[in-house]
Amino acid sequence: MDHALSRLPRWKDENVLIGFETSDDAGVYKLSPECALVQTVDFFTPIVDDPYAFGGIAAANALSDIYAMGGRSLTALAVLAYPADGDPDTLERILRGGADKIHEAGCALIGGHSINEEDIKFGYAVTGIVDPARVIANAGAREGDALVLTKPIGTGVVGTAIKRGLARPEDARAAEASMLELNRAACERMLALDVHACTDVTGFGLLGHAREMAIASAVTIEIDPEAVRLLPGALDYARLGAVPGGTRNNREFVAPCVDGASPLDALLYDPQTSGGLLIALPEPAARRLEAAHPGAHRVGRVLEKGPKPLRLARGDS
Ligand code: CO
Ligand code: CO
Ligand code: CO
């Protein structure tokens, strides 16, 4: 998508504060000196068996791009593809799960659009607002910053294990709960601090999104693989080969930008659904965020720009 968009002609509009050029989570459009719109859209095929949970995860995932920009969500429009002869009860549960999550976020569901299609797809277009002076972008991470991640990694491998019937029920539930968790509280806590950069970790995996931040910020980001928290069972399922197809694509694309290797490779490239916020902020603020937000853990640090955008910490550092 980024590649296809990059070939389009550009119409200059001074109110576009963030467009599609910077791989940010959402577009930002200035309405006035005090207020800008934040807009994003996301949808995907079912990733868990329970239709109600799937709807909620689709909503939490779409809302997350607003939070990753430091915004507050206002309205949501549902986007749906559903088979013409599909089960109406399943559809109702998907929509209800989504609507309940949108409501939990304090966001208003104001409509949507559906088409008939064999494969189910569901998600939302979300609009929020942000103070134009406090937009938190990919760019902005500074040498000396700590890097904090607010959720564990592994939704891709656990999701694949669920599809193959390998996942223990308690592991499946833990992954589901993590994907259902709104990034709203993490966003509010980060906004109370001096934050330099933020993105949410989704399809490109931890290293893919860290790469975007490093390039946009003209720094090198060091990730300590041993500091990255994993979902229960994620390591076991990765070792059993329950690795989603997206991992290979992510590795092919991102690995040339990475200095060093890790046995946790499959998880560092694991595509996440409704993953956590990856936040660059000064050391003292990072300590306060870790203390204030239960899911927040330091996973690395920001270094002066080196030969490659990313580097993996060695066990002894
Ligand atoms: Co995002
Ligand atoms: Co997105
Ligand atoms: Co951002």
mmCIF file of C-alpha atoms and ligand atoms in Angstrom, residues 25 40-42 61-62 65 200 202, ligand 2:
data_model
loop_
_atom_site.group_PDB
_atom_site.id
_atom_site.type_symbol
_atom_site.label_atom_id
_atom_site.label_comp_id
_atom_site.label_asym_id
_atom_site.label_seq_id
_atom_site.Cartn_x
_atom_site.Cartn_y
_atom_site.Cartn_z
ATOM 1 C CA ASP A 25 -0.245 5.267 11.986
ATOM 2 C CA THR A 40 -7.344 5.877 10.048
ATOM 3 C CA VAL A 41 -8.967 2.743 8.607
ATOM 4 C CA ASP A 42 -8.186 -0.924 9.232
ATOM 5 C CA ASN A 61 -6.994 -2.570 16.479
ATOM 6 C CA ALA A 62 -8.562 0.261 14.441
ATOM 7 C CA ASP A 65 -3.820 4.035 15.343
ATOM 8 C CA ASP A 200 1.673 0.874 17.544
ATOM 9 C CA THR A 202 0.951 -4.280 14.152
HETATM 10 CO CO CO B 2 -3.389 0.652 10.751
#
